């Protein structure tokens, strides 16, 4: 999988950019706030329909967009790509809609209007950025989001189940709060049973998919960390579900096809909801399910966030992201595009060498940024033309490439 071109209109600093992307990828240097990270953000947006940085989509739109015409601001990101061996044209437009008080997102695939969810995973990416240390040190919601984004690129059914489950959880919580303080709630027990059934259906699919994916991810991460670290301390990634499953059942779910794994988790999920019914009514919240699960990192059987050094934590994140590359290749049969945002400056020289060697061996198209040119001048990156980002422009450095 690779990009062949990228077009930006009114996206962040870029008023207009037309960029041909070589098969191997591109190196981009630039100072902070020069626009280099925005290039990776645009590609990530096309792959996942969401920004890795912006909380509000309005922030993705250049603030001067359409001001000369007195029209509503907009931004457009378009790419030509080769995905699964086939050419594809992917376009995403954001437009401010003052009457709605927000922005509207539109997607086209090969020139035809499609739903946003249909675009997710059309192009697949793995993103490295300095903030990824939050995978180890951050809250469980960060790790759940990481799994959700990875799986959504690989499995359209997962994305649909995730959207449905989020709405169900909100509706069920509202009902639990309403019924919790009522003595006559028996007449509405059937209503709660309906929401339980729906939660089990969609939540079980999410848990089963996460267990399968994290099992493969954990295997690759353990092997990659051993190569990068060089010691005998073992990195383990362990998906912990609030739906309790025995070790035997966990192995069965990981090995089972999606529908069978969903059914196996569903039986335990249904029983767990019945067991926690009174507690949930008292607290007015759904207390178990994929929205409360976590992915635990341990090193030598000790919690990595509490007992690992900063270097070990950072190396574990690097190993996990490289493992994500291998896992996507295992599942999809095609290498994702690798986006590296100023990550080399976060590593010591020895681990930079190991990371770059691993990247060179991965065979992915690579888009990499940095603030220091010498960090990007490495034999593993020699096939990537070098460009400089500067205030919404992209200029060739030493080697020609096509940009307007």
mmCIF file of C-alpha atoms in Angstrom:
data_model
loop_
_atom_site.group_PDB
_atom_site.id
_atom_site.type_symbol
_atom_site.label_atom_id
_atom_site.label_comp_id
_atom_site.label_asym_id
_atom_site.label_seq_id
_atom_site.Cartn_x
_atom_site.Cartn_y
_atom_site.Cartn_z
ATOM 1 C CA UNK A 1 0.000 0.000 0.000
ATOM 2 C CA UNK A 2 1.349 3.426 -0.930
ATOM 3 C CA UNK A 3 0.399 6.960 -1.843
ATOM 4 C CA UNK A 4 1.295 8.327 -5.264
ATOM 5 C CA UNK A 5 0.099 11.911 -4.742
ATOM 6 C CA UNK A 6 -1.326 14.213 -2.098
ATOM 7 C CA UNK A 7 -3.346 17.399 -2.587
ATOM 8 C CA UNK A 8 -4.140 19.916 0.157
ATOM 9 C CA UNK A 9 -6.396 22.938 -0.122
ATOM 10 C CA UNK A 10 -6.838 25.270 2.858
ATOM 11 C CA UNK A 11 -5.627 22.545 5.229
ATOM 12 C CA UNK A 12 -3.851 23.964 8.285
ATOM 13 C CA UNK A 13 -0.999 26.163 6.961
ATOM 14 C CA UNK A 14 -1.336 24.866 3.410
ATOM 15 C CA UNK A 15 -3.420 27.122 1.160
ATOM 16 C CA UNK A 16 -2.626 24.884 -1.821
ATOM 17 C CA UNK A 17 -0.240 21.969 -2.239
ATOM 18 C CA UNK A 18 0.163 19.426 -5.021
ATOM 19 C CA UNK A 19 2.679 16.750 -4.123
ATOM 20 C CA UNK A 20 3.843 13.639 -5.967
ATOM 21 C CA UNK A 21 5.037 11.038 -3.480
ATOM 22 C CA UNK A 22 7.787 8.614 -4.545
ATOM 23 C CA UNK A 23 7.217 4.893 -3.950
ATOM 24 C CA UNK A 24 9.722 4.783 -1.083
ATOM 25 C CA UNK A 25 8.236 7.843 0.618
ATOM 26 C CA UNK A 26 9.533 11.229 1.689
ATOM 27 C CA UNK A 27 11.664 12.925 4.339
ATOM 28 C CA UNK A 28 10.484 16.327 5.570
ATOM 29 C CA UNK A 29 12.510 18.664 7.756
ATOM 30 C CA UNK A 30 11.302 21.874 9.313
ATOM 31 C CA UNK A 31 11.111 23.902 12.450
ATOM 32 C CA UNK A 32 8.223 23.557 14.870
ATOM 33 C CA UNK A 33 4.945 24.942 13.443
ATOM 34 C CA UNK A 34 6.391 24.844 9.908
ATOM 35 C CA UNK A 35 3.726 22.475 8.544
ATOM 36 C CA UNK A 36 5.648 19.209 8.451
ATOM 37 C CA UNK A 37 3.406 17.436 10.953
ATOM 38 C CA UNK A 38 0.318 18.637 9.057
ATOM 39 C CA UNK A 39 1.358 16.520 6.059
ATOM 40 C CA UNK A 40 1.247 13.370 8.171
ATOM 41 C CA UNK A 41 -1.960 14.531 9.810
ATOM 42 C CA UNK A 42 -3.615 14.855 6.391
ATOM 43 C CA UNK A 43 -2.670 11.285 5.442
ATOM 44 C CA UNK A 44 -3.861 9.988 8.821
ATOM 45 C CA UNK A 45 -7.140 11.857 8.352
ATOM 46 C CA UNK A 46 -7.735 10.121 5.024
ATOM 47 C CA UNK A 47 -7.012 6.718 6.562
ATOM 48 C CA UNK A 48 -9.081 7.060 9.743
ATOM 49 C CA UNK A 49 -11.446 10.027 9.108
ATOM 50 C CA UNK A 50 -10.116 11.654 12.282
ATOM 51 C CA UNK A 51 -7.168 13.819 13.262
ATOM 52 C CA UNK A 52 -4.541 12.505 15.696
ATOM 53 C CA UNK A 53 -4.148 16.035 17.110
ATOM 54 C CA UNK A 54 -7.194 18.254 16.672
ATOM 55 C CA UNK A 55 -10.088 18.093 19.105
ATOM 56 C CA UNK A 56 -12.195 20.327 16.850
ATOM 57 C CA UNK A 57 -12.308 19.701 13.105
ATOM 58 C CA UNK A 58 -12.595 23.463 12.597
ATOM 59 C CA UNK A 59 -8.939 23.696 13.607
ATOM 60 C CA UNK A 60 -7.969 21.703 10.505
ATOM 61 C CA UNK A 61 -9.312 24.445 8.234
ATOM 62 C CA UNK A 62 -7.047 27.377 7.369
ATOM 63 C CA UNK A 63 -8.395 30.417 9.181
ATOM 64 C CA UNK A 64 -8.081 32.550 6.042
ATOM 65 C CA UNK A 65 -10.015 30.064 3.923
ATOM 66 C CA UNK A 66 -12.520 31.786 1.613
ATOM 67 C CA UNK A 67 -12.223 35.113 3.448
ATOM 68 C CA UNK A 68 -11.609 36.952 0.153
ATOM 69 C CA UNK A 69 -14.947 35.664 -1.178
ATOM 70 C CA UNK A 70 -16.981 36.060 1.987
ATOM 71 C CA UNK A 71 -17.897 32.366 1.897
ATOM 72 C CA UNK A 72 -17.773 29.692 4.562
ATOM 73 C CA UNK A 73 -14.296 28.246 5.228
ATOM 74 C CA UNK A 74 -13.426 24.777 3.940
ATOM 75 C CA UNK A 75 -10.501 22.373 3.667
ATOM 76 C CA UNK A 76 -9.877 19.541 1.216
ATOM 77 C CA UNK A 77 -7.490 16.599 1.388
ATOM 78 C CA UNK A 78 -7.155 14.278 -1.574
ATOM 79 C CA UNK A 79 -4.793 11.428 -2.345
ATOM 80 C CA UNK A 80 -4.178 8.954 -5.112
ATOM 81 C CA UNK A 81 -3.032 5.608 -3.780
ATOM 82 C CA UNK A 82 -2.410 1.995 -4.608
ATOM 83 C CA UNK A 83 -4.276 -0.110 -2.052
ATOM 84 C CA UNK A 84 -4.331 -3.914 -2.132
ATOM 85 C CA UNK A 85 -2.814 -3.701 -5.611
ATOM 86 C CA UNK A 86 -5.541 -1.447 -7.017
ATOM 87 C CA UNK A 87 -5.470 2.315 -7.738
ATOM 88 C CA UNK A 88 -7.823 4.412 -5.662
ATOM 89 C CA UNK A 89 -8.718 8.087 -5.343
ATOM 90 C CA UNK A 90 -9.736 9.258 -1.886
ATOM 91 C CA UNK A 91 -10.988 12.734 -1.007
ATOM 92 C CA UNK A 92 -12.191 14.280 2.257
ATOM 93 C CA UNK A 93 -13.671 17.762 2.555
ATOM 94 C CA UNK A 94 -14.457 19.758 5.686
ATOM 95 C CA UNK A 95 -16.794 22.744 5.446
ATOM 96 C CA UNK A 96 -17.844 25.146 8.180
ATOM 97 C CA UNK A 97 -21.616 25.343 8.506
ATOM 98 C CA UNK A 98 -22.459 28.395 10.645
ATOM 99 C CA UNK A 99 -26.140 27.489 10.853
ATOM 100 C CA UNK A 100 -25.238 24.169 12.494
ATOM 101 C CA UNK A 101 -22.491 25.619 14.616
ATOM 102 C CA UNK A 102 -19.907 23.128 13.424
ATOM 103 C CA UNK A 103 -18.317 21.491 10.403
ATOM 104 C CA UNK A 104 -19.589 18.997 7.869
ATOM 105 C CA UNK A 105 -17.416 16.171 6.600
ATOM 106 C CA UNK A 106 -17.836 14.751 3.103
ATOM 107 C CA UNK A 107 -16.000 11.814 1.568
ATOM 108 C CA UNK A 108 -15.533 10.656 -2.011
ATOM 109 C CA UNK A 109 -13.996 7.400 -3.151
ATOM 110 C CA UNK A 110 -13.090 7.266 -6.835
ATOM 111 C CA UNK A 111 -15.184 10.384 -7.371
ATOM 112 C CA UNK A 112 -18.361 8.976 -5.803
ATOM 113 C CA UNK A 113 -19.865 10.321 -2.569
ATOM 114 C CA UNK A 114 -19.667 7.771 0.237
ATOM 115 C CA UNK A 115 -20.291 7.573 3.968
ATOM 116 C CA UNK A 116 -17.370 8.555 6.160
ATOM 117 C CA UNK A 117 -17.198 5.074 7.667
ATOM 118 C CA UNK A 118 -16.720 3.624 4.165
ATOM 119 C CA UNK A 119 -13.444 5.520 3.800
ATOM 120 C CA UNK A 120 -11.861 4.220 7.005
ATOM 121 C CA UNK A 121 -9.238 1.601 6.158
ATOM 122 C CA UNK A 122 -9.303 2.291 2.420
ATOM 123 C CA UNK A 123 -5.764 3.501 3.053
ATOM 124 C CA UNK A 124 -4.096 2.014 6.134
ATOM 125 C CA UNK A 125 -1.435 3.753 8.193
ATOM 126 C CA UNK A 126 0.668 3.310 11.316
ATOM 127 C CA UNK A 127 1.585 6.556 13.057
ATOM 128 C CA UNK A 128 4.583 7.148 15.347
ATOM 129 C CA UNK A 129 4.595 10.442 17.253
ATOM 130 C CA UNK A 130 6.261 11.700 20.457
ATOM 131 C CA UNK A 131 2.924 11.657 22.302
ATOM 132 C CA UNK A 132 2.740 7.877 21.884
ATOM 133 C CA UNK A 133 4.343 7.459 25.307
ATOM 134 C CA UNK A 134 0.774 7.882 26.539
ATOM 135 C CA UNK A 135 0.165 4.302 25.397
ATOM 136 C CA UNK A 136 2.124 3.198 28.460
ATOM 137 C CA UNK A 137 1.688 6.128 30.841
ATOM 138 C CA UNK A 138 -1.756 7.394 29.876
ATOM 139 C CA UNK A 139 -5.263 6.384 30.874
ATOM 140 C CA UNK A 140 -7.007 3.181 29.698
ATOM 141 C CA UNK A 141 -9.091 5.274 27.291
ATOM 142 C CA UNK A 142 -5.905 6.072 25.302
ATOM 143 C CA UNK A 143 -5.110 2.383 24.907
ATOM 144 C CA UNK A 144 -8.698 1.537 23.983
ATOM 145 C CA UNK A 145 -8.633 4.300 21.369
ATOM 146 C CA UNK A 146 -5.382 2.887 19.981
ATOM 147 C CA UNK A 147 -6.940 -0.555 19.565
ATOM 148 C CA UNK A 148 -10.116 0.904 18.087
ATOM 149 C CA UNK A 149 -8.266 2.914 15.428
ATOM 150 C CA UNK A 150 -6.067 -0.016 14.439
ATOM 151 C CA UNK A 151 -8.966 -2.460 14.223
ATOM 152 C CA UNK A 152 -11.270 -0.010 12.438
ATOM 153 C CA UNK A 153 -8.746 0.203 9.598
ATOM 154 C CA UNK A 154 -8.809 -3.574 9.239
ATOM 155 C CA UNK A 155 -12.415 -4.542 9.928
ATOM 156 C CA UNK A 156 -15.422 -2.476 8.744
ATOM 157 C CA UNK A 157 -17.729 -4.586 10.938
ATOM 158 C CA UNK A 158 -15.681 -3.588 13.974
ATOM 159 C CA UNK A 159 -16.131 0.106 13.203
ATOM 160 C CA UNK A 160 -19.891 -0.337 12.831
ATOM 161 C CA UNK A 161 -20.101 -2.318 16.077
ATOM 162 C CA UNK A 162 -18.035 0.314 17.881
ATOM 163 C CA UNK A 163 -20.344 3.123 16.772
ATOM 164 C CA UNK A 164 -23.458 1.168 17.726
ATOM 165 C CA UNK A 165 -22.049 0.101 21.092
ATOM 166 C CA UNK A 166 -21.172 3.677 22.066
ATOM 167 C CA UNK A 167 -24.762 4.791 21.493
ATOM 168 C CA UNK A 168 -26.140 1.765 23.333
ATOM 169 C CA UNK A 169 -23.965 2.426 26.364
ATOM 170 C CA UNK A 170 -25.277 5.991 26.609
ATOM 171 C CA UNK A 171 -28.902 4.887 26.293
ATOM 172 C CA UNK A 172 -28.477 2.067 28.799
ATOM 173 C CA UNK A 173 -26.782 4.378 31.305
ATOM 174 C CA UNK A 174 -29.671 6.836 31.027
ATOM 175 C CA UNK A 175 -32.150 4.048 31.742
ATOM 176 C CA UNK A 176 -30.104 2.757 34.686
ATOM 177 C CA UNK A 177 -30.075 6.227 36.234
ATOM 178 C CA UNK A 178 -33.799 6.594 35.695
ATOM 179 C CA UNK A 179 -34.660 3.194 37.177
ATOM 180 C CA UNK A 180 -32.157 3.213 40.001
ATOM 181 C CA UNK A 181 -34.229 5.423 42.278
ATOM 182 C CA UNK A 182 -37.644 3.926 41.462
ATOM 183 C CA UNK A 183 -39.444 1.285 43.451
ATOM 184 C CA UNK A 184 -41.822 0.427 40.618
ATOM 185 C CA UNK A 185 -39.099 -0.373 38.115
ATOM 186 C CA UNK A 186 -40.319 -3.938 37.621
ATOM 187 C CA UNK A 187 -42.628 -2.827 34.847
ATOM 188 C CA UNK A 188 -39.619 -1.645 32.850
ATOM 189 C CA UNK A 189 -37.308 -4.596 33.420
ATOM 190 C CA UNK A 190 -38.138 -5.795 29.921
ATOM 191 C CA UNK A 191 -36.834 -2.519 28.505
ATOM 192 C CA UNK A 192 -33.536 -3.001 30.324
ATOM 193 C CA UNK A 193 -33.358 -6.583 29.068
ATOM 194 C CA UNK A 194 -33.571 -5.276 25.487
ATOM 195 C CA UNK A 195 -30.609 -2.960 26.015
ATOM 196 C CA UNK A 196 -28.695 -5.802 27.681
ATOM 197 C CA UNK A 197 -29.211 -7.995 24.637
ATOM 198 C CA UNK A 198 -28.031 -5.274 22.274
ATOM 199 C CA UNK A 199 -25.001 -4.480 24.440
ATOM 200 C CA UNK A 200 -24.042 -8.148 24.512
ATOM 201 C CA UNK A 201 -24.355 -8.506 20.731
ATOM 202 C CA UNK A 202 -22.142 -5.577 19.794
ATOM 203 C CA UNK A 203 -19.893 -5.522 22.864
ATOM 204 C CA UNK A 204 -19.003 -9.187 22.457
ATOM 205 C CA UNK A 205 -17.858 -8.580 18.902
ATOM 206 C CA UNK A 206 -15.571 -5.759 20.100
ATOM 207 C CA UNK A 207 -14.063 -7.826 22.907
ATOM 208 C CA UNK A 208 -13.495 -10.876 20.683
ATOM 209 C CA UNK A 209 -11.890 -8.756 17.944
ATOM 210 C CA UNK A 210 -9.637 -6.987 20.439
ATOM 211 C CA UNK A 211 -8.549 -10.295 21.955
ATOM 212 C CA UNK A 212 -7.621 -11.719 18.535
ATOM 213 C CA UNK A 213 -5.810 -8.573 17.436
ATOM 214 C CA UNK A 214 -3.975 -7.965 20.720
ATOM 215 C CA UNK A 215 -2.812 -11.575 20.824
ATOM 216 C CA UNK A 216 -1.022 -11.212 17.493
ATOM 217 C CA UNK A 217 0.186 -7.728 18.423
ATOM 218 C CA UNK A 218 1.617 -9.022 21.709
ATOM 219 C CA UNK A 219 3.596 -11.757 19.967
ATOM 220 C CA UNK A 220 5.186 -9.332 17.512
ATOM 221 C CA UNK A 221 5.802 -6.715 20.234
ATOM 222 C CA UNK A 222 7.601 -9.239 22.458
ATOM 223 C CA UNK A 223 9.880 -10.308 19.609
ATOM 224 C CA UNK A 224 10.549 -6.760 18.441
ATOM 225 C CA UNK A 225 11.307 -5.487 21.942
ATOM 226 C CA UNK A 226 13.798 -8.317 22.460
ATOM 227 C CA UNK A 227 15.640 -7.277 19.279
ATOM 228 C CA UNK A 228 15.627 -3.581 20.181
ATOM 229 C CA UNK A 229 16.406 -3.953 23.869
ATOM 230 C CA UNK A 230 18.933 -6.726 23.702
ATOM 231 C CA UNK A 231 18.291 -7.886 27.274
ATOM 232 C CA UNK A 232 16.423 -10.848 28.731
ATOM 233 C CA UNK A 233 13.486 -8.833 30.111
ATOM 234 C CA UNK A 234 10.260 -9.858 28.376
ATOM 235 C CA UNK A 235 7.671 -7.316 27.237
ATOM 236 C CA UNK A 236 4.085 -8.515 27.536
ATOM 237 C CA UNK A 237 0.881 -6.923 26.270
ATOM 238 C CA UNK A 238 -2.225 -8.301 27.922
ATOM 239 C CA UNK A 239 -5.778 -7.310 27.017
ATOM 240 C CA UNK A 240 -7.801 -7.241 30.238
ATOM 241 C CA UNK A 241 -11.537 -7.440 29.780
ATOM 242 C CA UNK A 242 -14.080 -6.625 32.456
ATOM 243 C CA UNK A 243 -16.007 -9.603 31.067
ATOM 244 C CA UNK A 244 -14.208 -12.348 32.947
ATOM 245 C CA UNK A 245 -13.007 -15.241 30.823
ATOM 246 C CA UNK A 246 -10.914 -18.224 31.857
ATOM 247 C CA UNK A 247 -7.509 -18.743 30.288
ATOM 248 C CA UNK A 248 -8.913 -21.651 28.297
ATOM 249 C CA UNK A 249 -11.776 -19.479 27.042
ATOM 250 C CA UNK A 250 -9.392 -16.641 26.150
ATOM 251 C CA UNK A 251 -7.369 -18.987 23.956
ATOM 252 C CA UNK A 252 -10.524 -20.293 22.302
ATOM 253 C CA UNK A 253 -11.713 -16.766 21.506
ATOM 254 C CA UNK A 254 -8.331 -15.744 20.080
ATOM 255 C CA UNK A 255 -8.287 -18.768 17.800
ATOM 256 C CA UNK A 256 -11.956 -18.663 16.771
ATOM 257 C CA UNK A 257 -13.513 -17.023 13.682
ATOM 258 C CA UNK A 258 -15.269 -13.700 14.424
ATOM 259 C CA UNK A 259 -18.828 -15.059 14.802
ATOM 260 C CA UNK A 260 -17.747 -17.948 17.002
ATOM 261 C CA UNK A 261 -15.572 -15.700 19.191
ATOM 262 C CA UNK A 262 -18.448 -13.258 19.533
ATOM 263 C CA UNK A 263 -20.752 -16.061 20.724
ATOM 264 C CA UNK A 264 -18.201 -17.337 23.249
ATOM 265 C CA UNK A 265 -17.732 -13.880 24.790
ATOM 266 C CA UNK A 266 -21.470 -13.203 24.612
ATOM 267 C CA UNK A 267 -22.417 -15.999 27.008
ATOM 268 C CA UNK A 268 -20.061 -14.682 29.681
ATOM 269 C CA UNK A 269 -21.054 -11.062 29.012
ATOM 270 C CA UNK A 270 -24.758 -11.848 29.386
ATOM 271 C CA UNK A 271 -24.221 -13.628 32.710
ATOM 272 C CA UNK A 272 -21.966 -10.845 33.998
ATOM 273 C CA UNK A 273 -24.626 -8.215 33.296
ATOM 274 C CA UNK A 274 -27.190 -10.245 35.229
ATOM 275 C CA UNK A 275 -24.787 -10.627 38.153
ATOM 276 C CA UNK A 276 -24.049 -6.882 38.292
ATOM 277 C CA UNK A 277 -27.635 -5.683 37.723
ATOM 278 C CA UNK A 278 -28.326 -4.361 41.219
ATOM 279 C CA UNK A 279 -24.917 -2.715 41.494
ATOM 280 C CA UNK A 280 -25.393 -0.985 38.143
ATOM 281 C CA UNK A 281 -28.868 0.244 39.087
ATOM 282 C CA UNK A 282 -27.523 1.611 42.348
ATOM 283 C CA UNK A 283 -24.672 3.445 40.608
ATOM 284 C CA UNK A 284 -26.566 4.391 37.456
ATOM 285 C CA UNK A 285 -23.833 3.222 35.073
ATOM 286 C CA UNK A 286 -22.776 0.226 32.985
ATOM 287 C CA UNK A 287 -19.867 -1.205 34.948
ATOM 288 C CA UNK A 288 -18.453 -3.746 32.542
ATOM 289 C CA UNK A 289 -17.905 -4.089 28.829
ATOM 290 C CA UNK A 290 -15.351 -3.014 26.215
ATOM 291 C CA UNK A 291 -15.736 0.656 27.217
ATOM 292 C CA UNK A 292 -14.017 -0.221 30.517
ATOM 293 C CA UNK A 293 -11.332 -2.630 29.302
ATOM 294 C CA UNK A 294 -7.578 -2.026 29.157
ATOM 295 C CA UNK A 295 -4.365 -3.131 27.471
ATOM 296 C CA UNK A 296 -1.655 -3.721 30.086
ATOM 297 C CA UNK A 297 2.099 -3.365 29.465
ATOM 298 C CA UNK A 298 4.447 -5.331 31.686
ATOM 299 C CA UNK A 299 8.204 -5.812 31.560
ATOM 300 C CA UNK A 300 9.731 -8.739 33.426
ATOM 301 C CA UNK A 301 6.279 -9.283 34.981
ATOM 302 C CA UNK A 302 6.162 -5.760 36.470
ATOM 303 C CA UNK A 303 3.873 -2.919 35.462
ATOM 304 C CA UNK A 304 5.815 -0.896 32.911
ATOM 305 C CA UNK A 305 4.164 2.428 33.753
ATOM 306 C CA UNK A 306 5.048 2.161 37.457
ATOM 307 C CA UNK A 307 8.409 0.386 37.408
ATOM 308 C CA UNK A 308 9.943 0.891 33.955
ATOM 309 C CA UNK A 309 12.493 3.567 33.123
ATOM 310 C CA UNK A 310 11.573 6.260 30.643
ATOM 311 C CA UNK A 311 13.886 4.614 28.094
ATOM 312 C CA UNK A 312 12.210 1.223 28.561
ATOM 313 C CA UNK A 313 8.765 2.789 28.260
ATOM 314 C CA UNK A 314 9.676 4.588 25.064
ATOM 315 C CA UNK A 315 11.251 1.469 23.605
ATOM 316 C CA UNK A 316 8.121 -0.534 24.425
ATOM 317 C CA UNK A 317 6.036 1.968 22.474
ATOM 318 C CA UNK A 318 8.402 1.730 19.490
ATOM 319 C CA UNK A 319 8.226 -2.070 19.644
ATOM 320 C CA UNK A 320 4.414 -1.929 19.801
ATOM 321 C CA UNK A 321 4.180 0.342 16.770
ATOM 322 C CA UNK A 322 6.539 -1.864 14.770
ATOM 323 C CA UNK A 323 4.446 -4.823 15.912
ATOM 324 C CA UNK A 324 1.392 -3.002 14.559
ATOM 325 C CA UNK A 325 3.048 -2.982 11.118
ATOM 326 C CA UNK A 326 3.582 -6.734 11.251
ATOM 327 C CA UNK A 327 0.092 -7.391 12.603
ATOM 328 C CA UNK A 328 -1.561 -5.363 9.839
ATOM 329 C CA UNK A 329 0.504 -7.254 7.268
ATOM 330 C CA UNK A 330 -0.550 -10.587 8.814
ATOM 331 C CA UNK A 331 -4.243 -9.660 8.763
ATOM 332 C CA UNK A 332 -4.584 -7.559 5.599
ATOM 333 C CA UNK A 333 -1.801 -9.068 3.498
ATOM 334 C CA UNK A 334 -0.573 -5.585 2.527
ATOM 335 C CA UNK A 335 1.908 -3.278 4.213
ATOM 336 C CA UNK A 336 0.483 -0.064 5.669
ATOM 337 C CA UNK A 337 2.022 3.363 5.148
ATOM 338 C CA UNK A 338 4.376 4.320 7.959
ATOM 339 C CA UNK A 339 4.121 7.865 9.349
ATOM 340 C CA UNK A 340 6.962 8.943 11.657
ATOM 341 C CA UNK A 341 6.615 12.371 13.243
ATOM 342 C CA UNK A 342 9.897 13.561 14.774
ATOM 343 C CA UNK A 343 10.433 10.324 16.688
ATOM 344 C CA UNK A 344 14.165 9.931 16.065
ATOM 345 C CA UNK A 345 15.037 12.840 18.339
ATOM 346 C CA UNK A 346 13.342 10.992 21.207
ATOM 347 C CA UNK A 347 15.742 8.023 21.054
ATOM 348 C CA UNK A 348 19.413 7.592 21.854
ATOM 349 C CA UNK A 349 21.781 6.864 18.981
ATOM 350 C CA UNK A 350 21.883 3.095 19.539
ATOM 351 C CA UNK A 351 18.133 2.712 19.513
ATOM 352 C CA UNK A 352 17.807 5.081 16.553
ATOM 353 C CA UNK A 353 20.011 2.721 14.588
ATOM 354 C CA UNK A 354 17.914 -0.274 15.582
ATOM 355 C CA UNK A 355 14.656 1.499 14.730
ATOM 356 C CA UNK A 356 15.911 2.679 11.346
ATOM 357 C CA UNK A 357 17.183 -0.798 10.524
ATOM 358 C CA UNK A 358 13.751 -2.206 11.381
ATOM 359 C CA UNK A 359 12.038 0.434 9.240
ATOM 360 C CA UNK A 360 14.325 -0.326 6.321
ATOM 361 C CA UNK A 361 13.501 -4.022 6.590
ATOM 362 C CA UNK A 362 9.739 -3.425 6.854
ATOM 363 C CA UNK A 363 9.319 -2.598 3.171
ATOM 364 C CA UNK A 364 6.690 0.097 3.825
ATOM 365 C CA UNK A 365 6.314 3.473 2.209
ATOM 366 C CA UNK A 366 7.663 5.903 4.815
ATOM 367 C CA UNK A 367 6.789 9.543 5.441
ATOM 368 C CA UNK A 368 9.126 10.840 8.137
ATOM 369 C CA UNK A 369 9.606 14.284 9.655
ATOM 370 C CA UNK A 370 12.245 15.862 11.836
ATOM 371 C CA UNK A 371 13.558 19.193 13.036
ATOM 372 C CA UNK A 372 17.208 18.192 12.598
ATOM 373 C CA UNK A 373 18.439 17.254 9.151
ATOM 374 C CA UNK A 374 21.300 15.057 10.299
ATOM 375 C CA UNK A 375 18.863 12.645 11.985
ATOM 376 C CA UNK A 376 17.204 11.973 8.631
ATOM 377 C CA UNK A 377 20.488 11.473 6.771
ATOM 378 C CA UNK A 378 20.790 7.750 7.277
ATOM 379 C CA UNK A 379 21.378 4.905 4.778
ATOM 380 C CA UNK A 380 18.014 3.352 5.682
ATOM 381 C CA UNK A 381 16.317 6.553 4.483
ATOM 382 C CA UNK A 382 18.556 7.236 1.490
ATOM 383 C CA UNK A 383 15.870 6.351 -1.068
ATOM 384 C CA UNK A 384 13.518 9.018 0.304
ATOM 385 C CA UNK A 385 13.776 12.486 -1.289
ATOM 386 C CA UNK A 386 14.322 15.294 1.211
ATOM 387 C CA UNK A 387 12.008 18.304 1.434
ATOM 388 C CA UNK A 388 11.744 21.289 3.741
ATOM 389 C CA UNK A 389 8.427 22.532 5.169
ATOM 390 C CA UNK A 390 8.259 26.272 5.657
ATOM 391 C CA UNK A 391 5.070 28.133 6.460
ATOM 392 C CA UNK A 392 2.722 26.234 4.183
ATOM 393 C CA UNK A 393 5.213 25.527 1.408
ATOM 394 C CA UNK A 394 7.214 22.407 0.672
ATOM 395 C CA UNK A 395 10.574 22.911 -0.986
ATOM 396 C CA UNK A 396 12.947 20.326 -2.439
ATOM 397 C CA UNK A 397 16.340 19.968 -0.757
ATOM 398 C CA UNK A 398 19.210 18.563 -2.849
ATOM 399 C CA UNK A 399 17.040 16.006 -4.683
ATOM 400 C CA UNK A 400 14.160 16.974 -6.991
ATOM 401 C CA UNK A 401 10.608 15.889 -6.415
ATOM 402 C CA UNK A 402 7.327 17.184 -7.747
ATOM 403 C CA UNK A 403 5.486 19.789 -5.708
ATOM 404 C CA UNK A 404 3.420 22.819 -6.576
#
